Short mmCIF file of N, CA and C in Angstrom, two decimals:
data_model
loop_
_atom_site.label_atom_id
_atom_site.label_comp_id
_atom_site.label_asym_id
_atom_site.label_seq_id
_atom_site.Cartn_x
_atom_site.Cartn_y
_atom_site.Cartn_z
N UNK A 1 -131.58 -77.28 40.17
CA UNK A 1 -130.92 -78.22 39.93
C UNK A 1 -129.50 -77.89 39.68
N UNK A 2 -128.58 -77.19 40.13
CA UNK A 2 -127.15 -77.83 40.00
C UNK A 2 -126.79 -78.72 39.27
N UNK A 3 -125.09 -78.46 39.55
CA UNK A 3 -124.25 -78.96 39.22
C UNK A 3 -123.89 -80.85 40.38
N UNK A 4 -124.49 -80.76 40.60
CA UNK A 4 -124.61 -81.85 41.37
C UNK A 4 -125.44 -82.84 41.05
N UNK A 5 -126.45 -82.73 40.23
CA UNK A 5 -128.09 -83.30 40.08
C UNK A 5 -127.82 -84.65 38.75
N UNK A 6 -128.06 -85.48 39.27
CA UNK A 6 -128.21 -87.04 38.54
C UNK A 6 -128.18 -86.57 36.94
N UNK A 7 -128.46 -87.16 36.04
CA UNK A 7 -128.21 -87.32 34.52
C UNK A 7 -130.03 -87.45 34.40
N UNK A 8 -130.14 -88.41 35.04
CA UNK A 8 -131.70 -88.74 35.33
C UNK A 8 -132.55 -88.30 35.46
N UNK A 9 -132.06 -87.59 36.26
CA UNK A 9 -132.99 -85.64 37.05
C UNK A 9 -133.30 -84.89 35.92
N UNK A 10 -132.55 -84.49 34.84
CA UNK A 10 -132.83 -83.38 34.15
C UNK A 10 -133.06 -84.01 32.66
N UNK A 11 -133.39 -85.75 32.81
CA UNK A 11 -134.86 -86.02 31.11
C UNK A 11 -135.83 -85.54 31.77
N UNK A 12 -136.60 -84.60 31.13
CA UNK A 12 -137.99 -84.88 31.08
C UNK A 12 -138.83 -85.59 31.16
N UNK A 13 -139.89 -86.16 32.12
CA UNK A 13 -139.86 -87.25 32.03
C UNK A 13 -140.89 -87.88 31.12
N UNK A 14 -142.23 -87.14 30.65
CA UNK A 14 -143.09 -86.80 29.47
C UNK A 14 -142.32 -87.55 28.69
N UNK A 15 -141.28 -86.96 28.17
CA UNK A 15 -141.06 -87.66 26.62
C UNK A 15 -140.27 -88.91 26.58
N UNK A 16 -138.74 -88.68 28.16
CA UNK A 16 -139.07 -90.17 28.54
C UNK A 16 -140.00 -91.69 28.30
N UNK A 17 -140.98 -91.39 28.97
CA UNK A 17 -142.21 -92.21 29.52
C UNK A 17 -142.53 -92.53 27.44
N UNK A 18 -142.37 -91.66 26.52
CA UNK A 18 -142.96 -91.72 25.43
C UNK A 18 -142.13 -92.47 24.56
N UNK A 19 -141.19 -91.93 24.57
CA UNK A 19 -140.31 -93.18 24.31
C UNK A 19 -140.31 -94.78 24.23
N UNK A 20 -139.94 -94.47 25.47
CA UNK A 20 -140.24 -96.03 26.68
C UNK A 20 -141.35 -96.61 25.60
N UNK A 21 -142.95 -95.90 25.52
CA UNK A 21 -143.66 -96.64 24.80
C UNK A 21 -143.63 -97.06 23.75
N UNK A 22 -143.02 -96.55 22.71
CA UNK A 22 -143.07 -96.83 21.71
C UNK A 22 -141.86 -97.55 21.00
N UNK A 23 -140.70 -97.44 22.39
CA UNK A 23 -139.65 -98.96 22.26
C UNK A 23 -139.89 -100.11 22.02
N UNK A 24 -140.69 -99.85 23.23
CA UNK A 24 -141.62 -101.45 24.07
C UNK A 24 -142.28 -101.85 22.61
N UNK A 25 -142.44 -100.89 22.63
CA UNK A 25 -144.58 -101.59 21.61
C UNK A 25 -143.41 -102.20 20.12
N UNK A 26 -143.26 -101.48 19.30
CA UNK A 26 -141.80 -101.72 18.59
C UNK A 26 -141.30 -103.05 18.81
N UNK A 27 -140.46 -103.36 19.57
CA UNK A 27 -140.10 -104.08 19.64
C UNK A 27 -140.96 -105.25 19.71
N UNK A 28 -142.06 -105.22 20.95
CA UNK A 28 -142.90 -106.51 20.75
C UNK A 28 -143.31 -107.06 19.88
N UNK A 29 -143.75 -105.73 18.92
CA UNK A 29 -144.54 -105.96 17.45
C UNK A 29 -143.41 -106.68 16.34
N UNK A 30 -142.53 -106.14 16.38
CA UNK A 30 -140.97 -106.85 15.48
C UNK A 30 -141.06 -107.31 15.55
N UNK A 31 -140.73 -108.50 16.77
CA UNK A 31 -140.25 -109.90 17.31
C UNK A 31 -141.21 -110.78 17.51
N UNK A 32 -142.49 -110.70 16.78
CA UNK A 32 -144.08 -111.16 16.73
C UNK A 32 -143.98 -111.84 15.60
N UNK A 33 -143.62 -113.38 14.77
CA UNK A 33 -143.85 -112.83 13.75
C UNK A 33 -145.64 -113.18 13.40
N UNK A 34 -146.46 -112.84 12.50
CA UNK A 34 -147.89 -113.43 12.18
C UNK A 34 -148.49 -112.54 13.44
N UNK A 35 -147.75 -111.77 13.84
CA UNK A 35 -148.92 -111.22 14.79
C UNK A 35 -150.34 -110.40 14.15
N UNK A 36 -151.29 -110.06 15.13
CA UNK A 36 -152.54 -109.89 14.47
C UNK A 36 -153.14 -108.72 15.11
N UNK A 37 -154.22 -108.76 14.65
CA UNK A 37 -155.17 -107.04 15.43
C UNK A 37 -154.55 -106.98 16.72
N UNK A 38 -155.53 -108.34 17.28
CA UNK A 38 -155.01 -108.46 19.21
C UNK A 38 -153.67 -108.08 19.51
N UNK A 39 -153.12 -109.05 18.56
CA UNK A 39 -151.33 -108.54 19.29
C UNK A 39 -150.39 -107.42 19.30
N UNK A 40 -151.01 -106.57 18.04
CA UNK A 40 -150.55 -104.73 18.27
C UNK A 40 -151.18 -104.67 19.52
N UNK A 41 -152.55 -104.34 19.55
CA UNK A 41 -153.13 -103.96 20.73
C UNK A 41 -152.34 -103.74 22.04
N UNK A 42 -152.69 -105.70 22.36
CA UNK A 42 -151.47 -105.64 23.35
C UNK A 42 -150.24 -105.19 22.84
N UNK A 43 -149.52 -105.46 22.37
CA UNK A 43 -148.42 -104.73 22.66
C UNK A 43 -148.28 -103.18 22.97
N UNK A 44 -149.16 -102.55 22.37
CA UNK A 44 -149.42 -100.93 22.43
C UNK A 44 -149.97 -101.13 23.72
N UNK A 45 -150.57 -101.61 24.33
CA UNK A 45 -151.02 -101.09 25.96
C UNK A 45 -149.42 -101.72 26.85
N UNK A 46 -149.19 -102.69 26.56
CA UNK A 46 -147.81 -103.33 26.97
C UNK A 46 -146.25 -101.93 27.26
N UNK A 47 -146.98 -101.74 25.84
CA UNK A 47 -145.90 -99.80 25.86
C UNK A 47 -146.66 -99.11 26.66
N UNK A 48 -147.45 -98.64 26.80
CA UNK A 48 -148.20 -98.16 27.81
C UNK A 48 -147.79 -97.72 28.93
N UNK A 49 -147.92 -99.92 29.34
CA UNK A 49 -147.86 -99.17 30.83
C UNK A 49 -146.62 -99.39 31.21
N UNK A 50 -145.51 -99.97 30.09
CA UNK A 50 -143.93 -99.44 30.61
C UNK A 50 -143.21 -98.00 30.74
N UNK A 51 -144.18 -97.07 29.70
CA UNK A 51 -144.00 -95.90 29.73
C UNK A 51 -144.46 -95.17 31.12
N UNK A 52 -145.44 -95.72 31.49
CA UNK A 52 -146.52 -95.12 33.30
C UNK A 52 -145.56 -95.39 34.06
N UNK A 53 -145.20 -97.10 34.07
CA UNK A 53 -143.78 -97.07 35.01
C UNK A 53 -142.86 -96.97 35.35
N UNK A 54 -142.10 -96.46 34.05
CA UNK A 54 -140.88 -95.59 33.64
C UNK A 54 -141.21 -93.75 34.43
N UNK A 55 -142.32 -93.47 33.77
CA UNK A 55 -142.99 -91.73 34.59
C UNK A 55 -142.74 -92.05 35.99
N UNK A 56 -143.40 -93.48 36.35
CA UNK A 56 -143.51 -93.22 38.39
C UNK A 56 -142.43 -93.28 38.61
N UNK A 57 -141.91 -94.35 37.87
CA UNK A 57 -140.22 -94.54 39.10
C UNK A 57 -139.17 -93.20 38.99
N UNK A 58 -138.90 -92.40 37.94
CA UNK A 58 -139.42 -90.83 37.47
C UNK A 58 -139.17 -90.15 38.80
N UNK A 59 -140.35 -90.35 38.72
CA UNK A 59 -140.81 -89.11 39.84
C UNK A 59 -140.71 -89.69 41.02
N UNK A 60 -140.24 -90.58 41.89
CA UNK A 60 -140.30 -91.22 43.20
C UNK A 60 -138.57 -90.94 43.24
N UNK A 61 -137.88 -90.97 42.06
CA UNK A 61 -136.48 -90.98 42.29
C UNK A 61 -136.63 -89.64 42.55
N UNK A 62 -137.37 -88.76 41.46
CA UNK A 62 -137.23 -86.64 41.62
C UNK A 62 -137.25 -86.75 42.63
N UNK A 63 -137.87 -86.94 43.20
CA UNK A 63 -138.61 -86.77 44.73
C UNK A 63 -137.71 -87.20 45.63
N UNK A 64 -137.83 -87.99 45.86
CA UNK A 64 -136.03 -88.50 46.82
C UNK A 64 -135.27 -87.47 46.84
N UNK A 65 -134.87 -87.53 45.55
CA UNK A 65 -133.67 -86.16 45.64
C UNK A 65 -133.92 -85.51 46.13
N UNK A 66 -134.93 -84.93 45.67
CA UNK A 66 -135.32 -83.55 46.45
C UNK A 66 -135.26 -83.18 47.84
N UNK A 67 -135.81 -84.61 48.50
CA UNK A 67 -136.20 -84.71 50.10
C UNK A 67 -134.28 -85.34 50.21
N UNK A 68 -133.56 -85.72 49.79
CA UNK A 68 -132.50 -85.24 50.00
C UNK A 68 -131.69 -84.35 49.70
N UNK A 69 -132.30 -83.49 49.01
CA UNK A 69 -131.31 -82.12 49.00
C UNK A 69 -132.05 -81.10 49.88
N UNK A 70 -132.99 -80.97 50.19
CA UNK A 70 -134.00 -80.15 51.79
C UNK A 70 -133.21 -80.86 53.14
N UNK A 71 -132.96 -82.11 52.97
CA UNK A 71 -131.80 -82.21 54.20
C UNK A 71 -130.80 -81.71 54.30
N UNK A 72 -130.25 -80.93 52.74
CA UNK A 72 -128.76 -81.35 53.48
C UNK A 72 -129.06 -79.76 53.83
#
């Protein structure tokens, strides 16, 4: 990972997924008035899905970048 790597490649995947998970869950909980226990559970699950999707997309982008770097 030299000077030519994109900024998103240098960010560790797991902490980014955890940050996205927390931000999405907190945003849903804060934006929903009178949220019940089921709503909190749903917000945490939605945050988890967003975090996993973030990790998947970043991993796919890193693999594509690695493939292009090998071709050069």
